[in-house]
Tab-separated table of C-alpha atoms and ligand atoms in Angstrom:
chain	number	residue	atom	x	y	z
A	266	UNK	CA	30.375	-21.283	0.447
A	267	UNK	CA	27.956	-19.676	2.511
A	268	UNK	CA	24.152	-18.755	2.276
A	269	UNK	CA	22.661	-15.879	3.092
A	270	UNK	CA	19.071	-15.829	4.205
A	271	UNK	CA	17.238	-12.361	4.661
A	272	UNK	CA	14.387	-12.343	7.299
A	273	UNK	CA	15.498	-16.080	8.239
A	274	UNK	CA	13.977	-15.530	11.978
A	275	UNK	CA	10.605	-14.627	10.292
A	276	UNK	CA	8.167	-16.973	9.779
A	277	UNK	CA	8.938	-18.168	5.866
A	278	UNK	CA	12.368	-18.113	6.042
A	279	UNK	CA	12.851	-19.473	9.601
A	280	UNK	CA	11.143	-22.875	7.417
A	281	UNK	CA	14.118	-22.360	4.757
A	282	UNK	CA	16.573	-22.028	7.085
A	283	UNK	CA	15.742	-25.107	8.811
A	284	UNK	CA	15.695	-26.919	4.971
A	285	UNK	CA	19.135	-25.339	4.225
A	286	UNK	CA	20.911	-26.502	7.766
A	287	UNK	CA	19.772	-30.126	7.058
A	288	UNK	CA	21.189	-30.032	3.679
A	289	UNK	CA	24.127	-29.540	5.250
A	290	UNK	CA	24.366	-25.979	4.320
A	291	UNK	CA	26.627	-23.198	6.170
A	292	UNK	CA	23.840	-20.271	6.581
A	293	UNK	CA	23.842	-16.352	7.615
A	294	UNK	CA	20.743	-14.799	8.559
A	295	UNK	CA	20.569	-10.975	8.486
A	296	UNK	CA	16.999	-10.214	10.439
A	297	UNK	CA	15.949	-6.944	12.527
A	298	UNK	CA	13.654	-8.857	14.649
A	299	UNK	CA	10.843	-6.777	13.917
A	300	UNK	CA	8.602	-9.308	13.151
A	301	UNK	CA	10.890	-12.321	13.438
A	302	UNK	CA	11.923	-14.512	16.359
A	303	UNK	CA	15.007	-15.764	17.726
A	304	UNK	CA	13.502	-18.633	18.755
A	305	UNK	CA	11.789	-19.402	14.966
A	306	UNK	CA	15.855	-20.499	14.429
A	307	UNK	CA	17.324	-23.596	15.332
A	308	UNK	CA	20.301	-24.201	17.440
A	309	UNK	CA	23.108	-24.988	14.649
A	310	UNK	CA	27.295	-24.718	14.740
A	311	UNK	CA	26.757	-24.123	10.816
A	312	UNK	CA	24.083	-21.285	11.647
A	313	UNK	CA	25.011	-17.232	12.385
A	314	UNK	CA	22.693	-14.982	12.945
A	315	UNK	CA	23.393	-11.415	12.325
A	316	UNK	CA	20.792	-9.116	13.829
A	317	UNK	CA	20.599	-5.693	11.428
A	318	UNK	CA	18.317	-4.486	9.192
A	319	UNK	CA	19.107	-4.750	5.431
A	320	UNK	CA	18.884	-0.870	5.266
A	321	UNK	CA	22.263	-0.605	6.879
A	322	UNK	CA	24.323	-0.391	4.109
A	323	UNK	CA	28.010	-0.080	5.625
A	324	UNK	CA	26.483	-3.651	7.605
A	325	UNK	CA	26.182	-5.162	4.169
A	326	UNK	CA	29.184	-3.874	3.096
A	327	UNK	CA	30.887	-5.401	5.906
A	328	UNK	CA	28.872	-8.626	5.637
A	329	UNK	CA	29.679	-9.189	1.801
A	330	UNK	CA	33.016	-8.426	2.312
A	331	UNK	CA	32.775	-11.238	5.118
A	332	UNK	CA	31.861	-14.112	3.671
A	333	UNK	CA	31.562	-15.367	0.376
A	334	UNK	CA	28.411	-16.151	-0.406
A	335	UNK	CA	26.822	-18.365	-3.239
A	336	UNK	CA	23.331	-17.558	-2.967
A	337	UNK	CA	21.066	-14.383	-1.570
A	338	UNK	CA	17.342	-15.519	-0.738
A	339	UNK	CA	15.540	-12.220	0.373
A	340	UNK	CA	12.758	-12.626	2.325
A	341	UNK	CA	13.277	-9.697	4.884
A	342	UNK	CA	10.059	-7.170	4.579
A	343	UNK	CA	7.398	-5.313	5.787
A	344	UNK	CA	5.202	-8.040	5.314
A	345	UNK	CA	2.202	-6.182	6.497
A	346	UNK	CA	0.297	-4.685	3.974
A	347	UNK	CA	-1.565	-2.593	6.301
A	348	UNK	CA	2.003	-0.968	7.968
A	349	UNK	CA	2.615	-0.649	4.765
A	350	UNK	CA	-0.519	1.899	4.317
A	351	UNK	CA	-0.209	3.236	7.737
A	352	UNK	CA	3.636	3.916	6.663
A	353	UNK	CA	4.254	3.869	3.455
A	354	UNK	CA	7.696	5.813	3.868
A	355	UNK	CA	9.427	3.914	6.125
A	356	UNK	CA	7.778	0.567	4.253
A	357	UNK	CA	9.260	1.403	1.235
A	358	UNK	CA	12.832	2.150	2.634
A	359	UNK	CA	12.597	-1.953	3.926
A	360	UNK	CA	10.508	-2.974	0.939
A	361	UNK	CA	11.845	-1.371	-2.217
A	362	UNK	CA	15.710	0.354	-1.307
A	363	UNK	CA	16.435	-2.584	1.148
A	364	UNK	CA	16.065	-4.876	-2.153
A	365	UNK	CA	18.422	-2.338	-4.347
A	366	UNK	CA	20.906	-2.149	-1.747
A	367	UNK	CA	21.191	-6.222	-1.244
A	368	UNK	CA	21.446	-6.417	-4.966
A	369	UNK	CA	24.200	-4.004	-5.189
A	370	UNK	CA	26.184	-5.985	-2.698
A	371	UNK	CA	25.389	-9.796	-4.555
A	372	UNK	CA	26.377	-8.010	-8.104
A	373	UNK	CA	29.558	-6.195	-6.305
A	374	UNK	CA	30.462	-9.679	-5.214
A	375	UNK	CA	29.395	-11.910	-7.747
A	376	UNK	CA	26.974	-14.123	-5.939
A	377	UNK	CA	25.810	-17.178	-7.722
A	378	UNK	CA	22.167	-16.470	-7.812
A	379	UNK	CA	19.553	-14.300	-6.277
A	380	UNK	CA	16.067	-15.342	-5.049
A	381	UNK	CA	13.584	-12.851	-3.760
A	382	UNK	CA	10.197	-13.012	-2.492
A	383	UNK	CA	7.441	-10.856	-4.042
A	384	UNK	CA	3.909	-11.232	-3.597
A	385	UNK	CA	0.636	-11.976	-5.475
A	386	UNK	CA	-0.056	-8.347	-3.917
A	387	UNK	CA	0.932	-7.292	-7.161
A	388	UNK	CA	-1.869	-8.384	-9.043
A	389	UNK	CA	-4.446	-6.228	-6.881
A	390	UNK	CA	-8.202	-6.855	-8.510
A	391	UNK	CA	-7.893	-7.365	-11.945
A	392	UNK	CA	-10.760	-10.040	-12.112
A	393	UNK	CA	-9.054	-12.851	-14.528
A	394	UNK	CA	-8.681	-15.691	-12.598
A	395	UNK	CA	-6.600	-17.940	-12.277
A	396	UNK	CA	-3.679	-15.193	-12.071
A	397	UNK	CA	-0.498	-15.931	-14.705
A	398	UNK	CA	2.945	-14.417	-14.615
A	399	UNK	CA	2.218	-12.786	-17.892
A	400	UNK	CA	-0.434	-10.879	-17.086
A	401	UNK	CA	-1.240	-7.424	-16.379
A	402	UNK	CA	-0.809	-6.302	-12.512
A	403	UNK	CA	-2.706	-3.841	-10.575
A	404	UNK	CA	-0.876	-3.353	-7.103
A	405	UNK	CA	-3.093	-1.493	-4.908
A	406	UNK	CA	-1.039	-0.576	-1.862
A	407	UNK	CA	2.439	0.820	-1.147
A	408	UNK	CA	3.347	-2.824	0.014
A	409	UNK	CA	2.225	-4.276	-3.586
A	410	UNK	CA	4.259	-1.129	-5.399
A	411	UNK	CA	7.224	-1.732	-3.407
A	412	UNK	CA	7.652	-5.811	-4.021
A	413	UNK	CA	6.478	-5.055	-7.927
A	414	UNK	CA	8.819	-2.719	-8.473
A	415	UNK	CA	11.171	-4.723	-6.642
A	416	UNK	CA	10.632	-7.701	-8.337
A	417	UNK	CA	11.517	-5.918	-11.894
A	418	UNK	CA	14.668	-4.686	-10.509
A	419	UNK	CA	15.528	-8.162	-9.218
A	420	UNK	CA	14.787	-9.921	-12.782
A	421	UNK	CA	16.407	-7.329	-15.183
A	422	UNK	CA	19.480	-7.949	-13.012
A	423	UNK	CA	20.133	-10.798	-14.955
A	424	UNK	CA	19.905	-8.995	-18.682
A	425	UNK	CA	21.763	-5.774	-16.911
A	426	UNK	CA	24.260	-7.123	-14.879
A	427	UNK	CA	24.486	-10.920	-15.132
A	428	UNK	CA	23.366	-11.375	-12.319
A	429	UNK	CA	21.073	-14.748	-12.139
A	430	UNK	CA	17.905	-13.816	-10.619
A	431	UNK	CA	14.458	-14.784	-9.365
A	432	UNK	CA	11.288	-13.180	-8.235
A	433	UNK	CA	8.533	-15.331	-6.822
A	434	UNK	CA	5.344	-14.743	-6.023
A	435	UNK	CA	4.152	-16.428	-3.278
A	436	UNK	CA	0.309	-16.603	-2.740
A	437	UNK	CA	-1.201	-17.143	0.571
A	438	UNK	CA	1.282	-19.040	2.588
A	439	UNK	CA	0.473	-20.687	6.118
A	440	UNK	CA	2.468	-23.368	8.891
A	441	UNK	CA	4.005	-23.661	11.735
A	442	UNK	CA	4.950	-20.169	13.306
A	443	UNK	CA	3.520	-17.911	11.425
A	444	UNK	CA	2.392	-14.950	14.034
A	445	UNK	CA	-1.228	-14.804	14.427
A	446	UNK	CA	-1.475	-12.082	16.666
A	447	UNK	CA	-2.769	-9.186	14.590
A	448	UNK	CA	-6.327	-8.648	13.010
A	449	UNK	CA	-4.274	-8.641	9.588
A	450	UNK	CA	-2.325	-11.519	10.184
A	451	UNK	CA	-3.214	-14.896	7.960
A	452	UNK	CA	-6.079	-15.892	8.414
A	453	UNK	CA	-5.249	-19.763	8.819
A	454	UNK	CA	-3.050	-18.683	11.776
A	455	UNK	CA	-5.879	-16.852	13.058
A	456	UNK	CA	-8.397	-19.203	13.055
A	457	UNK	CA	-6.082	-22.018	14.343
A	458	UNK	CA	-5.270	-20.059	17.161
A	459	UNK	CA	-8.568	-19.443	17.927
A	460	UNK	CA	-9.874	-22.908	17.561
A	461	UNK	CA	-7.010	-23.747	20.434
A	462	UNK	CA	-7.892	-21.086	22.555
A	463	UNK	CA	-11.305	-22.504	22.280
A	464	UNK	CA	-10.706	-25.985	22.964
A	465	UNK	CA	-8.787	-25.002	26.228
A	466	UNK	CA	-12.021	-23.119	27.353
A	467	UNK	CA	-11.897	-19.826	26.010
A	468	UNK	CA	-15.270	-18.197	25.526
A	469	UNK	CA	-14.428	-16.983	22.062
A	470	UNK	CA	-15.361	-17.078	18.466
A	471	UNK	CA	-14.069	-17.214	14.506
A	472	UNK	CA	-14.734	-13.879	12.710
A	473	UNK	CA	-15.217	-14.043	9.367
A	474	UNK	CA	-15.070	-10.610	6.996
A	475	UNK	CA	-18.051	-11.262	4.781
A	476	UNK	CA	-20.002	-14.882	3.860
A	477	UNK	CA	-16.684	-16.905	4.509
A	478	UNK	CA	-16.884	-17.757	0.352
A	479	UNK	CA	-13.965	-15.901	-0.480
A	480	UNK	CA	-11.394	-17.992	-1.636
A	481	UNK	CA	-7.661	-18.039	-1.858
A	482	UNK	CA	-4.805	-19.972	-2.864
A	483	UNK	CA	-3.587	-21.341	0.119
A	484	UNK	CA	0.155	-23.172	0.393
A	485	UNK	CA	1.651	-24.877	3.083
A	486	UNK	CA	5.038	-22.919	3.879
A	487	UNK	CA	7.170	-26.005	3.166
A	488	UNK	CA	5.808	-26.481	-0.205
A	489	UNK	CA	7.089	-22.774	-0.800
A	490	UNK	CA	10.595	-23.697	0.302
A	491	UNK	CA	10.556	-26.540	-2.329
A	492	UNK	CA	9.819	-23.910	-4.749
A	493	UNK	CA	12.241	-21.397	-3.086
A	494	UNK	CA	15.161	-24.045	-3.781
A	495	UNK	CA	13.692	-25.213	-7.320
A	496	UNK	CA	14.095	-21.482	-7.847
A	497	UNK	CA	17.662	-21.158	-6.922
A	498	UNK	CA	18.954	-24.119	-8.390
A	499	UNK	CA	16.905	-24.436	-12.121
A	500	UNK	CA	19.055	-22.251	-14.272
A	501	UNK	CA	15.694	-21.576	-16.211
A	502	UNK	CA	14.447	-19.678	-13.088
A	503	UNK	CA	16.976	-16.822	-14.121
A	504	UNK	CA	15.488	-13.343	-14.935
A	505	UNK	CA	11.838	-14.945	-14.766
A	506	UNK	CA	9.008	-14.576	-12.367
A	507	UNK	CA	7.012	-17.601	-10.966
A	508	UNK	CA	3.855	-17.776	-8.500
A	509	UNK	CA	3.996	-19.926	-6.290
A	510	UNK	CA	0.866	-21.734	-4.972
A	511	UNK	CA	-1.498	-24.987	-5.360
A	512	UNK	CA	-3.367	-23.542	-8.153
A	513	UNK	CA	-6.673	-24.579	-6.283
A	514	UNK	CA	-9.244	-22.138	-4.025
A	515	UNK	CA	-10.196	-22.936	-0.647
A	516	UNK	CA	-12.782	-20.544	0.653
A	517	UNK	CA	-12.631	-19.309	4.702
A	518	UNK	CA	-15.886	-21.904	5.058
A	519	UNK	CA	-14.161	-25.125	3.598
A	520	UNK	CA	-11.256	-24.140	6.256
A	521	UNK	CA	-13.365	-24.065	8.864
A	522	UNK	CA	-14.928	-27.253	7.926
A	523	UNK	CA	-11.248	-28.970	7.445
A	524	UNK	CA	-10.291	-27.266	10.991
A	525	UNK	CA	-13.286	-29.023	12.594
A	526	UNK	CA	-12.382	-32.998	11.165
A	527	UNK	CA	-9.063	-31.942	12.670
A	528	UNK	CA	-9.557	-30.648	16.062
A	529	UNK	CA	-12.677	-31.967	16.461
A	530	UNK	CA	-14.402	-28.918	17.319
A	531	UNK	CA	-14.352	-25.305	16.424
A	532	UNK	CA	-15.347	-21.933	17.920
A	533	UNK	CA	-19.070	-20.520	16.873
A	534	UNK	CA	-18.080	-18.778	13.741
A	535	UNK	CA	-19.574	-14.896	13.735
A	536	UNK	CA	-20.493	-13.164	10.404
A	537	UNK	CA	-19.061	-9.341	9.927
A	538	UNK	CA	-19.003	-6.867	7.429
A	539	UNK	CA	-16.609	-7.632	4.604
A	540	UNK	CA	-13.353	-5.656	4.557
A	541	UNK	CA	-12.648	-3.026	2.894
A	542	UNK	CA	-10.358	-3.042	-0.192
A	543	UNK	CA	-10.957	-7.016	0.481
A	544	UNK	CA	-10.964	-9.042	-3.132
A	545	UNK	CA	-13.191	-11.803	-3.556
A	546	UNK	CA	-11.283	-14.286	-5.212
A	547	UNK	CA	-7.576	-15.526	-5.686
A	548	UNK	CA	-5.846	-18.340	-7.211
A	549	UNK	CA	-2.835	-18.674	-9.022
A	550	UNK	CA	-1.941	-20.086	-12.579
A	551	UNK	CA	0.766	-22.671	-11.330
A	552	UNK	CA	1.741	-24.433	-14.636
A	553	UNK	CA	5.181	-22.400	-15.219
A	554	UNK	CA	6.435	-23.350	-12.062
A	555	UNK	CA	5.402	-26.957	-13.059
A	556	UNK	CA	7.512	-27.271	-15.937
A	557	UNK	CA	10.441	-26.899	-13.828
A	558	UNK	CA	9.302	-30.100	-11.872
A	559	UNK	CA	7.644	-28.027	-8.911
A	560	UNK	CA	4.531	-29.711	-7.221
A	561	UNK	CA	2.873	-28.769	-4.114
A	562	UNK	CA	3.567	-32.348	-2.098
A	563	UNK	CA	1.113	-31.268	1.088
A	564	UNK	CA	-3.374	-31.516	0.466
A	565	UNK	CA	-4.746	-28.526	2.882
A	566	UNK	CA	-5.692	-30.966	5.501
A	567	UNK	CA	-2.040	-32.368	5.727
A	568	UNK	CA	-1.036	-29.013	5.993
A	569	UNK	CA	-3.874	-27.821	8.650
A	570	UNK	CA	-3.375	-30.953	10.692
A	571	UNK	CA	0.784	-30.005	10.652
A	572	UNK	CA	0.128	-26.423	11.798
A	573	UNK	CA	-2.893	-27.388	14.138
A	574	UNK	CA	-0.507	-29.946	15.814
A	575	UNK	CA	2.458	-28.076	16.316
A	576	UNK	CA	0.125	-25.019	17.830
A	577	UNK	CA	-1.501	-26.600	20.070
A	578	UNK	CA	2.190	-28.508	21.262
A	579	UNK	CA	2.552	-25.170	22.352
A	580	UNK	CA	-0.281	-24.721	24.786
B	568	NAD	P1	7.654	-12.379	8.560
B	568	NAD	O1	7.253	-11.022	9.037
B	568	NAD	O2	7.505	-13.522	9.496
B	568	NAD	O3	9.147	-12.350	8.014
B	568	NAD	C1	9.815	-11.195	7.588
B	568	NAD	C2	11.152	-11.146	8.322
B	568	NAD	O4	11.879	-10.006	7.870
B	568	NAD	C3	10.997	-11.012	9.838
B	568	NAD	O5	11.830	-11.947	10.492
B	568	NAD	C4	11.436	-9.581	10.129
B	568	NAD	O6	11.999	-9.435	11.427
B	568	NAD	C5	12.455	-9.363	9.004
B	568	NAD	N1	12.666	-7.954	8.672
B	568	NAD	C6	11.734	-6.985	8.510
B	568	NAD	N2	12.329	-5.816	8.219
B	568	NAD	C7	13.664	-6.049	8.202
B	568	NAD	C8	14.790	-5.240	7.964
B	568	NAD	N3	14.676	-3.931	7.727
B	568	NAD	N4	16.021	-5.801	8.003
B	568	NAD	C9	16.171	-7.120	8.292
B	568	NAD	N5	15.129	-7.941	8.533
B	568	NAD	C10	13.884	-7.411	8.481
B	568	NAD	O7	6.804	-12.625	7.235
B	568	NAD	P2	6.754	-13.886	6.258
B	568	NAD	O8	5.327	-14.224	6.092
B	568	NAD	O9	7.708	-14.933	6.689
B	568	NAD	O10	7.255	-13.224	4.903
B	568	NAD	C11	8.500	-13.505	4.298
B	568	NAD	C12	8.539	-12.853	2.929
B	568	NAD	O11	7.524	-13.414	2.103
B	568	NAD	C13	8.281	-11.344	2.958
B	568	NAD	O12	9.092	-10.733	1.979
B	568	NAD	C14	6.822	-11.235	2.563
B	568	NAD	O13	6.534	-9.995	1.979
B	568	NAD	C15	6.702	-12.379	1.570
B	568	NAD	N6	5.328	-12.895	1.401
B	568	NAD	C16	4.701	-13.563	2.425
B	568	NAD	C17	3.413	-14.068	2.203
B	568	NAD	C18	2.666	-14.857	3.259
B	568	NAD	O14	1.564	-15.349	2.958
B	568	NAD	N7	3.180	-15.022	4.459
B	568	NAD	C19	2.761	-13.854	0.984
B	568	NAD	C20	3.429	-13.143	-0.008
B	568	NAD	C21	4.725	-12.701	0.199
B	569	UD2	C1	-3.056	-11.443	1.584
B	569	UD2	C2	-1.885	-10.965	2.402
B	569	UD2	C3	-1.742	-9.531	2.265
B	569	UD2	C4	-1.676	-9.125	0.807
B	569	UD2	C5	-2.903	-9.638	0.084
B	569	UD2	C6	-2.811	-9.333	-1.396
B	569	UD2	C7	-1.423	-12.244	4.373
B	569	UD2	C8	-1.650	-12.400	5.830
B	569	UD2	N1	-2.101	-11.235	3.805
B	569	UD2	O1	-4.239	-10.932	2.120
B	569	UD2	O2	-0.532	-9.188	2.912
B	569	UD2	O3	-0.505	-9.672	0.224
B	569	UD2	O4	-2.956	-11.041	0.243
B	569	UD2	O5	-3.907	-9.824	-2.056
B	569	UD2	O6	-0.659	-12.960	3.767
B	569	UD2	N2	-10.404	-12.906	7.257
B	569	UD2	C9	-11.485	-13.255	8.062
B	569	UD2	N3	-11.284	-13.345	9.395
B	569	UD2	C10	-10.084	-13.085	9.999
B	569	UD2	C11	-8.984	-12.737	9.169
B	569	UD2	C12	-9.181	-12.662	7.790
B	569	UD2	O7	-12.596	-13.471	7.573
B	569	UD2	O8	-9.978	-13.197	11.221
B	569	UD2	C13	-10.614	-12.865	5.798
B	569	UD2	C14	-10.096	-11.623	5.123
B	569	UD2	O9	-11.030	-10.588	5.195
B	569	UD2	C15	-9.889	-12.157	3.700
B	569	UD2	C16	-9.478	-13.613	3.913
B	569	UD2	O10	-9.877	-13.934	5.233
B	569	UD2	O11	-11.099	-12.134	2.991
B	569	UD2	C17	-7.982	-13.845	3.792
B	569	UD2	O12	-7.323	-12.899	4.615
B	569	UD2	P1	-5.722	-12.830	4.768
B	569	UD2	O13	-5.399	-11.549	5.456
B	569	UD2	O14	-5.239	-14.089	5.360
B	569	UD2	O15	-5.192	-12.835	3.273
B	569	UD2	P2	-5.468	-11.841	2.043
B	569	UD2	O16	-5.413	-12.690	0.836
B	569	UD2	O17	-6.671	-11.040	2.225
């Protein structure tokens, strides 16, 4: 049997990849590139990579009809919610038909489950807080509409097709190689990079959108792959749709505080206008995922001090 991870040289999945090798797993990875790297993958005889873009539909043809796999995580997107506003066309051929078309190939060939990565996007700025699986959503951009829509056609797989299915919701993930290059990337990888920059003289500083006490949910990527795999392998997972996060806030200020015990030091943090369309508050409602056994096993600091580390390795 073979596993088949979608966007496995991006920055998520590259982590899952890496969990699914040491398990002794045989893995495919179908990525474009866009925003993924080569070089996120490790070196592996039980490891193919496959670079295409899960638009191609005669490629997944060919690919299903290749190998036989037993599970489909999808992580390949447009994970940028601002391409997604600057383009919400070609976003939504990636986000929303690049989903139908990889489920039409798992349900032609009878894969044993499907896991897909949605987003907290689709909650948008209802205020109740913390936000629960059952509750109403609000997706403000194309990027939120794609993975929610997504994300129903994933779950009612499993009533329409028997197809066993997950969607989860991942809050605001951060680690080791995520890509902090644009304005819009996460802010952890941001201000880690920064704080490096700064520490090997840069004259530079920390921007923060507002009063820095926004908060969000922040999860260390590896604690997402835990829930990934909880996800494919809990048969109660099937048709259902879990967040995935600590359940606790962190605002940009306690970061930056954390950041500092770490390195030490940290760049002179300026104050700017709040963004637009920018929500105040996030945090998910964790407990269903909790039932199934799934606990985040990294505190921020463990995390920041993990991703600080391996950063500044790199310098
Ligand atoms: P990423 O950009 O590092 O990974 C996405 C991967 O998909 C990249 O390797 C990219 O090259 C690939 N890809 C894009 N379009 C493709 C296509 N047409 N065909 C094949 N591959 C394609 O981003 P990430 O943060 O690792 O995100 C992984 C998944 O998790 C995405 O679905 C994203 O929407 C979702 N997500 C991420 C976060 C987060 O905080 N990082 C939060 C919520 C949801
Ligand atoms: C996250 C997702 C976004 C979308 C959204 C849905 C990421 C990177 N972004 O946006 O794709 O799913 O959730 O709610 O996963 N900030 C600064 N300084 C900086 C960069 C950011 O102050 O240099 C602020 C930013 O204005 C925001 C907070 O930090 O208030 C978090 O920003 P983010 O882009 O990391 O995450 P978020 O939740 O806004």
């Amino acid at each position: 049997m073979v596993t088949l991870v979608t966007g496995g040289a991006g920055f998520i999945g590259s982590h899952l990849v890496e969990e699914l090798l040491s398990q002794g797993r045989e893995v495919v990875v179908l990525d474009d590139l866009s925003t993924g790297k080569i070089e996120n993958l490790p070196e592996s005889d039980n490891l193919t990579f496959i670079e295409g873009s899960i638009t191609d539909r005669e490629l997944l043809v060919n690919l299903f009809d290749s190998y036989r796999f037993d599970t489909v995580f999808h992580l390949a997107a447009i994970a940028s919610v601002f391409k997604s506003v600057e383009e919400p066309v070609e976003t939504h051929r990636v986000n929303f038909d690049g989903t139908l078309y990889l489920l039409e190939e798992a349900k032609r060939a009878g894969v044993n489950k499907f896991v897909f990565a949605s987003s907290a996007a689709v909650y948008g700025d209802l205020p109740e807080l913390p936000k629960r699986e059952d509750m109403p959503v609000k997706p403000l951009t194309p990027y939120g509409v794609d993975k929610y829509a997504s994300e129903r056609y994933v779950v009612n797989s499993f009533s329409l097709y028997g197809l066993k299915a997950t969607a989860l919701r991942f809050f605001n993930v951060y680690g080791e190689r995520q890509d902090p290059s644009s304005p819009y990337s996460g802010v952890i990888s941001i201000f880690i990079n920064r704080t490096i920059r700064y520490l090997n003289g840069e004259k530079i500083s920390i921007d923060i959108y507002g009063d820095g006490k926004q908060t969000r949910d922040f999860i260390y990527v590896k604690d997402v792959v835990n829930a990934i795999l909880i996800a494919e392998n809990d048969e109660r997972t099937n048709r259902e749709v879990f967040n995935v996060g600590t359940g606790k806030e962190t605002s940009l200020l306690q970061i930056i505080e954390t950041l500092k015990e770490i390195a030490g030091s940290v760049p002179p943090v300026r104050f700017l206008p709040p963004r637009e369309g920018d929500i105040k508050h996030s945090v998910a409602d964790i407990r269903k995922l909790k039932q199934l056994g799934f606990s985040p096993s990294y505190t921020l600091k463990e995390g920041l001090e993990r991703t600080f580390n391996w950063e500044k390795a790199k310098t």
